mmCIF file with all atom_site columns, C-alpha atoms in Angstrom:
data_model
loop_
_atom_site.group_PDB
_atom_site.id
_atom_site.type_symbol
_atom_site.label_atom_id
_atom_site.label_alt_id
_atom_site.label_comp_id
_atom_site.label_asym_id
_atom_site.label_entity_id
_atom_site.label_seq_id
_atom_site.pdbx_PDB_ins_code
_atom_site.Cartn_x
_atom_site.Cartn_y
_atom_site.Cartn_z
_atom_site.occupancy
_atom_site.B_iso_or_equiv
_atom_site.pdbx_formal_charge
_atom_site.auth_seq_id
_atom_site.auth_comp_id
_atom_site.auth_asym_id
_atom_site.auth_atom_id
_atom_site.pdbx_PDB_model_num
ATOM 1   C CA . UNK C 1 1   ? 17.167  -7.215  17.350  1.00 55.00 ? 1   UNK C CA 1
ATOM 2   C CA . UNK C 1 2   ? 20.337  -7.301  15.025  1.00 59.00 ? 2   UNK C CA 1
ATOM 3   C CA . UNK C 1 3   ? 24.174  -7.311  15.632  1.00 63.00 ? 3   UNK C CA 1
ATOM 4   C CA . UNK C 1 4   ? 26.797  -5.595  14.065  1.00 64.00 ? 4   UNK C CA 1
ATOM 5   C CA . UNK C 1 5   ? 30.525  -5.544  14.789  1.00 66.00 ? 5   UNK C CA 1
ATOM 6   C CA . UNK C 1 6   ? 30.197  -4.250  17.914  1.00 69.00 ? 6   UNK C CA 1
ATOM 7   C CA . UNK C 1 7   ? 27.594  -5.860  19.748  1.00 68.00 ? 7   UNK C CA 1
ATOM 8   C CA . UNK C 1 8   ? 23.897  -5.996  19.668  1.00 69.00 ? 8   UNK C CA 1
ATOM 9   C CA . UNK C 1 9   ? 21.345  -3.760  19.592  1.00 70.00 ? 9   UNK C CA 1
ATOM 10  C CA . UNK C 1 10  ? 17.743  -3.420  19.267  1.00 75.00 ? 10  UNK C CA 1
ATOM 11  C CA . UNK C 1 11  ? 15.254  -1.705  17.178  1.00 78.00 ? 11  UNK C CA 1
ATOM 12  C CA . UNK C 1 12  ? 12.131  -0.379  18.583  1.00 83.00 ? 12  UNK C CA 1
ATOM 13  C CA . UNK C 1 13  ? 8.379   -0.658  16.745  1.00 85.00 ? 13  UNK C CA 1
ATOM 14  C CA . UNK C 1 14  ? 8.026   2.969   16.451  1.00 88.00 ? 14  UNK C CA 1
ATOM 15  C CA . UNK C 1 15  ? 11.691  3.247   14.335  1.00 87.00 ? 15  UNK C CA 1
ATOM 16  C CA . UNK C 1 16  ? 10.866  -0.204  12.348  1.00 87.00 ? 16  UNK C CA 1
ATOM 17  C CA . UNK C 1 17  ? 7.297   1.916   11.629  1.00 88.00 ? 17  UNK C CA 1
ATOM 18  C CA . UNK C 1 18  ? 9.437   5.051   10.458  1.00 90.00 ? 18  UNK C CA 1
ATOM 19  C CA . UNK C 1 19  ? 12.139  3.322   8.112   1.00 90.00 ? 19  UNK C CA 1
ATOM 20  C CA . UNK C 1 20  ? 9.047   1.210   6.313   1.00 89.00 ? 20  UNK C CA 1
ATOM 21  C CA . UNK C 1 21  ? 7.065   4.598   5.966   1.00 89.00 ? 21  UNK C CA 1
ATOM 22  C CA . UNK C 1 22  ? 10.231  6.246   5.282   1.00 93.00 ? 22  UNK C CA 1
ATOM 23  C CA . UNK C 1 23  ? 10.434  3.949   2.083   1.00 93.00 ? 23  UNK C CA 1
ATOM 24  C CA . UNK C 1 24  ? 7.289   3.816   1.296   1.00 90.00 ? 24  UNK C CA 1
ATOM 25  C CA . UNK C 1 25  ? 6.668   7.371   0.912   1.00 92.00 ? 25  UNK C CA 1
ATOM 26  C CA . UNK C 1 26  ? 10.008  7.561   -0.936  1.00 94.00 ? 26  UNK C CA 1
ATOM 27  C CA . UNK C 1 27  ? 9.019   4.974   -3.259  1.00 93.00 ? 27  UNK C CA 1
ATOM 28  C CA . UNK C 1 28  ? 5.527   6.086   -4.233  1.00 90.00 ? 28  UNK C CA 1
ATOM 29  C CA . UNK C 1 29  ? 7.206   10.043  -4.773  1.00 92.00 ? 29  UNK C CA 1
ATOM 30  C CA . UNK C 1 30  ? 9.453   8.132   -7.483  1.00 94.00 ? 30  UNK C CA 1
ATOM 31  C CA . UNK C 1 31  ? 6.185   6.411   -9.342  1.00 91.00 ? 31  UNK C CA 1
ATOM 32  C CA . UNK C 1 32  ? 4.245   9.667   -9.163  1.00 91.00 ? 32  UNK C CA 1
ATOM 33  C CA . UNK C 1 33  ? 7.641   11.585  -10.619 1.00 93.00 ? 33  UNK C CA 1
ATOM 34  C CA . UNK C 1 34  ? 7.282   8.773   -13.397 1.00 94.00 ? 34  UNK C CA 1
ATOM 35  C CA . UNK C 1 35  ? 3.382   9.073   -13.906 1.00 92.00 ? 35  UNK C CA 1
ATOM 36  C CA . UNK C 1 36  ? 4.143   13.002  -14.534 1.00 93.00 ? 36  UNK C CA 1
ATOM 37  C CA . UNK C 1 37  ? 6.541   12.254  -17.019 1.00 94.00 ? 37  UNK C CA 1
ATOM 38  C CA . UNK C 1 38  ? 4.296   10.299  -19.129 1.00 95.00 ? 38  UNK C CA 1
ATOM 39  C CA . UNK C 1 39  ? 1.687   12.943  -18.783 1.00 94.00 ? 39  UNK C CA 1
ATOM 40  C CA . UNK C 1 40  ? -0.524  11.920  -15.651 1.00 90.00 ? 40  UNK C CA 1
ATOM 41  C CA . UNK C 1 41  ? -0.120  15.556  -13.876 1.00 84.00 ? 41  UNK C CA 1
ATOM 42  C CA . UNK C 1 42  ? -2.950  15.073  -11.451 1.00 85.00 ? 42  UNK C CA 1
ATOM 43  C CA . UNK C 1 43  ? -0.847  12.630  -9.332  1.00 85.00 ? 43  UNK C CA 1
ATOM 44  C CA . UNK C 1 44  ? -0.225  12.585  -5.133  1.00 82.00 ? 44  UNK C CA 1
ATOM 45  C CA . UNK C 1 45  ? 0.497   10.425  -2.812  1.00 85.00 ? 45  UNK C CA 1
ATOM 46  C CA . UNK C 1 46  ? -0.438  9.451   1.334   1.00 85.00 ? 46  UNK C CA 1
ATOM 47  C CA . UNK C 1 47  ? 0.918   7.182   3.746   1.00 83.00 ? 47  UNK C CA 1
ATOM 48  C CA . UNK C 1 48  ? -1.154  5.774   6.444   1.00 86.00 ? 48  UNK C CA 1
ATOM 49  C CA . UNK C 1 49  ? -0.428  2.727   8.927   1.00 84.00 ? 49  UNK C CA 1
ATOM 50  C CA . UNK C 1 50  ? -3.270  0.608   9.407   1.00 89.00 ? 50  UNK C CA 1
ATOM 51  C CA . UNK C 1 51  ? -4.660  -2.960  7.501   1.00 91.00 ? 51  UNK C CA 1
ATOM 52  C CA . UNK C 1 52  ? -4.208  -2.503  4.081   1.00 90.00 ? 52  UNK C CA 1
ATOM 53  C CA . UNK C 1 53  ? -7.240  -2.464  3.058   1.00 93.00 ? 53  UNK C CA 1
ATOM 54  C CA . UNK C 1 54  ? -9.164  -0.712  5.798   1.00 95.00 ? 54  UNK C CA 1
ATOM 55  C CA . UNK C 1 55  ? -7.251  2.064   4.838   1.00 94.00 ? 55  UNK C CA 1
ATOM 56  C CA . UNK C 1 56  ? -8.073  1.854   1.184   1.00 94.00 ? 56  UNK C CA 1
ATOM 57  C CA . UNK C 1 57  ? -11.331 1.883   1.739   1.00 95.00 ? 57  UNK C CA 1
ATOM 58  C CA . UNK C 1 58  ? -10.941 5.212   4.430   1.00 95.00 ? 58  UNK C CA 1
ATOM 59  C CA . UNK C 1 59  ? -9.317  6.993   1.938   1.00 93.00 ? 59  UNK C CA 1
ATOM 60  C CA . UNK C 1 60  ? -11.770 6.370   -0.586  1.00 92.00 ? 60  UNK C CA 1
ATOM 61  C CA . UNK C 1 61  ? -14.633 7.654   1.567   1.00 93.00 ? 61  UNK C CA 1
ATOM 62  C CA . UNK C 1 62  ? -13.147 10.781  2.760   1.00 93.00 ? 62  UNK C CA 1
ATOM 63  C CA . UNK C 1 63  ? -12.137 11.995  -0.945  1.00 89.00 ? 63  UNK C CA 1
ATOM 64  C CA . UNK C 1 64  ? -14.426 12.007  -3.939  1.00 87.00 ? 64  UNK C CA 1
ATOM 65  C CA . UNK C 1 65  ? -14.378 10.861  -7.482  1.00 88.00 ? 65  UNK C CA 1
ATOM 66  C CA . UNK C 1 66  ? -12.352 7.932   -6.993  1.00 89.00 ? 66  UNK C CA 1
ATOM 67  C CA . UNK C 1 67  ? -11.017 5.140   -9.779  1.00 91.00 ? 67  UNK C CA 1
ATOM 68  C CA . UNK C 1 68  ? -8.636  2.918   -7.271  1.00 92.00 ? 68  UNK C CA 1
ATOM 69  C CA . UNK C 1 69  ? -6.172  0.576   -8.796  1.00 89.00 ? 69  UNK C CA 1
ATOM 70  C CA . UNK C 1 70  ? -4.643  -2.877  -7.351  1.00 89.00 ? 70  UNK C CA 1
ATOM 71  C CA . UNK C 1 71  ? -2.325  -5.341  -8.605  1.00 86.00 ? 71  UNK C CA 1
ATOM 72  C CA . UNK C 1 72  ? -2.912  -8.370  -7.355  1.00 82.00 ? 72  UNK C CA 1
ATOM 73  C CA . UNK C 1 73  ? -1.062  -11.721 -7.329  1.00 77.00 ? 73  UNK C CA 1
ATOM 74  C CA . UNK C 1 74  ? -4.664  -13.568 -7.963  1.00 73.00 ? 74  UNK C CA 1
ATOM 75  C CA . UNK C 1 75  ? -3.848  -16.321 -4.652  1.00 71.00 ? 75  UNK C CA 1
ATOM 76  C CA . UNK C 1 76  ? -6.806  -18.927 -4.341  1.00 71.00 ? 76  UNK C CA 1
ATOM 77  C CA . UNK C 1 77  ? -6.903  -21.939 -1.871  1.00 69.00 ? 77  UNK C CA 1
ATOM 78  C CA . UNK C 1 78  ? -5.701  -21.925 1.391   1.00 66.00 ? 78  UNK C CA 1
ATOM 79  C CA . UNK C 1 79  ? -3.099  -19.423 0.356   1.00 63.00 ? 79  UNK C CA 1
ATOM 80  C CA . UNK C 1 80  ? -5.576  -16.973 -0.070  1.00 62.00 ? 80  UNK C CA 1
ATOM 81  C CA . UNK C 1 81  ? -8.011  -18.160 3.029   1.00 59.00 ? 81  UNK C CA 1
ATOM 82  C CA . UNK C 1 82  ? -4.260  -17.428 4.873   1.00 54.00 ? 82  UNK C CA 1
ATOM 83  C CA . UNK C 1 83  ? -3.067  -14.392 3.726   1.00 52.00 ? 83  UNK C CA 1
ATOM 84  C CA . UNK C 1 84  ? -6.615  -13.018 3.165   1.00 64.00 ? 84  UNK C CA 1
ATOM 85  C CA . UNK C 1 85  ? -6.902  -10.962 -0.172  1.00 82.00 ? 85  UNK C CA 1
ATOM 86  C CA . UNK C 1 86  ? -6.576  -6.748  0.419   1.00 87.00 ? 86  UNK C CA 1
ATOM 87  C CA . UNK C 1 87  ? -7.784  -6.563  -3.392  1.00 87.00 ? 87  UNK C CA 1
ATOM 88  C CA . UNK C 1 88  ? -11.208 -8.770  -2.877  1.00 85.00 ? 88  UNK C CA 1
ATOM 89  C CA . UNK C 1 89  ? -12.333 -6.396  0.315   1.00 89.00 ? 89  UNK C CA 1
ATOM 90  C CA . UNK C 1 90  ? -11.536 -3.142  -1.951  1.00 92.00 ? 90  UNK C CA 1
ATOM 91  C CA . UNK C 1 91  ? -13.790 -4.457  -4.287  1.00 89.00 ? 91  UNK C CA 1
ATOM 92  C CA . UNK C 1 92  ? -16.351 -5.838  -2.193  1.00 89.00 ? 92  UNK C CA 1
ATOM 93  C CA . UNK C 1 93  ? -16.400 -2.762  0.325   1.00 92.00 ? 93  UNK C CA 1
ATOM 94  C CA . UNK C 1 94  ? -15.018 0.350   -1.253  1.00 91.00 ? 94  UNK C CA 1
ATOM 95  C CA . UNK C 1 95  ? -18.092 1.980   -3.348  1.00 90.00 ? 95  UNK C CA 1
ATOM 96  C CA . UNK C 1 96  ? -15.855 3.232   -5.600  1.00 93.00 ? 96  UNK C CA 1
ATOM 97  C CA . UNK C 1 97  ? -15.250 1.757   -8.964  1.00 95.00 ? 97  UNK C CA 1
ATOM 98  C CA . UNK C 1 98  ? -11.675 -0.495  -8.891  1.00 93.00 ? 98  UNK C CA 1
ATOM 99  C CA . UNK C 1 99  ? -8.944  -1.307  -11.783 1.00 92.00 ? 99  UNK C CA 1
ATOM 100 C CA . UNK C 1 100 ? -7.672  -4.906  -10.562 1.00 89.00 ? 100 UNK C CA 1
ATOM 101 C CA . UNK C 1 101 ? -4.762  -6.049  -12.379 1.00 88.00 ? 101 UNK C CA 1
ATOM 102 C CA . UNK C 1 102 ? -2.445  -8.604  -12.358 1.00 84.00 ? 102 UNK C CA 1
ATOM 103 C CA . UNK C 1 103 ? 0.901   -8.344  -10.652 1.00 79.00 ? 103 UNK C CA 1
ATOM 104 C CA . UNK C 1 104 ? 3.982   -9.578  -12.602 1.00 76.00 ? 104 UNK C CA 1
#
């Protein structure tokens, strides 16, 4: 729910699910158009909607030849038994090997 100047109104899932893939997809079609420019011309891009890394690890299985890479923010403690780590189950699960590096 939000409000604007003239009253209130409310957003549903599905159009809070379209905006966020909306700028998702727009945001990974401007690092591929980057990627190309430095001379990586092998480069797309998919949105799914699902657990993170669940979906990783689908992707992975239905497409061969895979090298996936992850930044992660390297949590430990209870801020990782929390948030659970998306990296750590791509690692552990995926089959495929997996760049890991730190996110700045």
């Amino acid at each position: 729910m939000a409000a604007d100047a003239e009253g209130v109104y409310l957003v549903t899932v599905e159009e809070l699910i379209s905006a966020m893939r909306d700028e998702a997809v727009a945001y990974r079609e401007k690092k591929a158009e980057a990627m190309k420019k430095l001379g990586v011309y092998r480069v797309s891009t998919i949105a799914e909607y699902g657990l993170a890394a669940d979906e990783i690890i689908s992707l992975a299985r239905k497409t061969p030849d895979n090298l996936i890479a992850m930044c992660t923010h390297g949590r430990s403690g209870v801020k990782r038994w929390v948030l659970g780590s998306v990296t750590e189950t791509v690692v552990r699960h995926a089959g495929d090997p997996v760049l890991v590096i730190r996110a700045t």
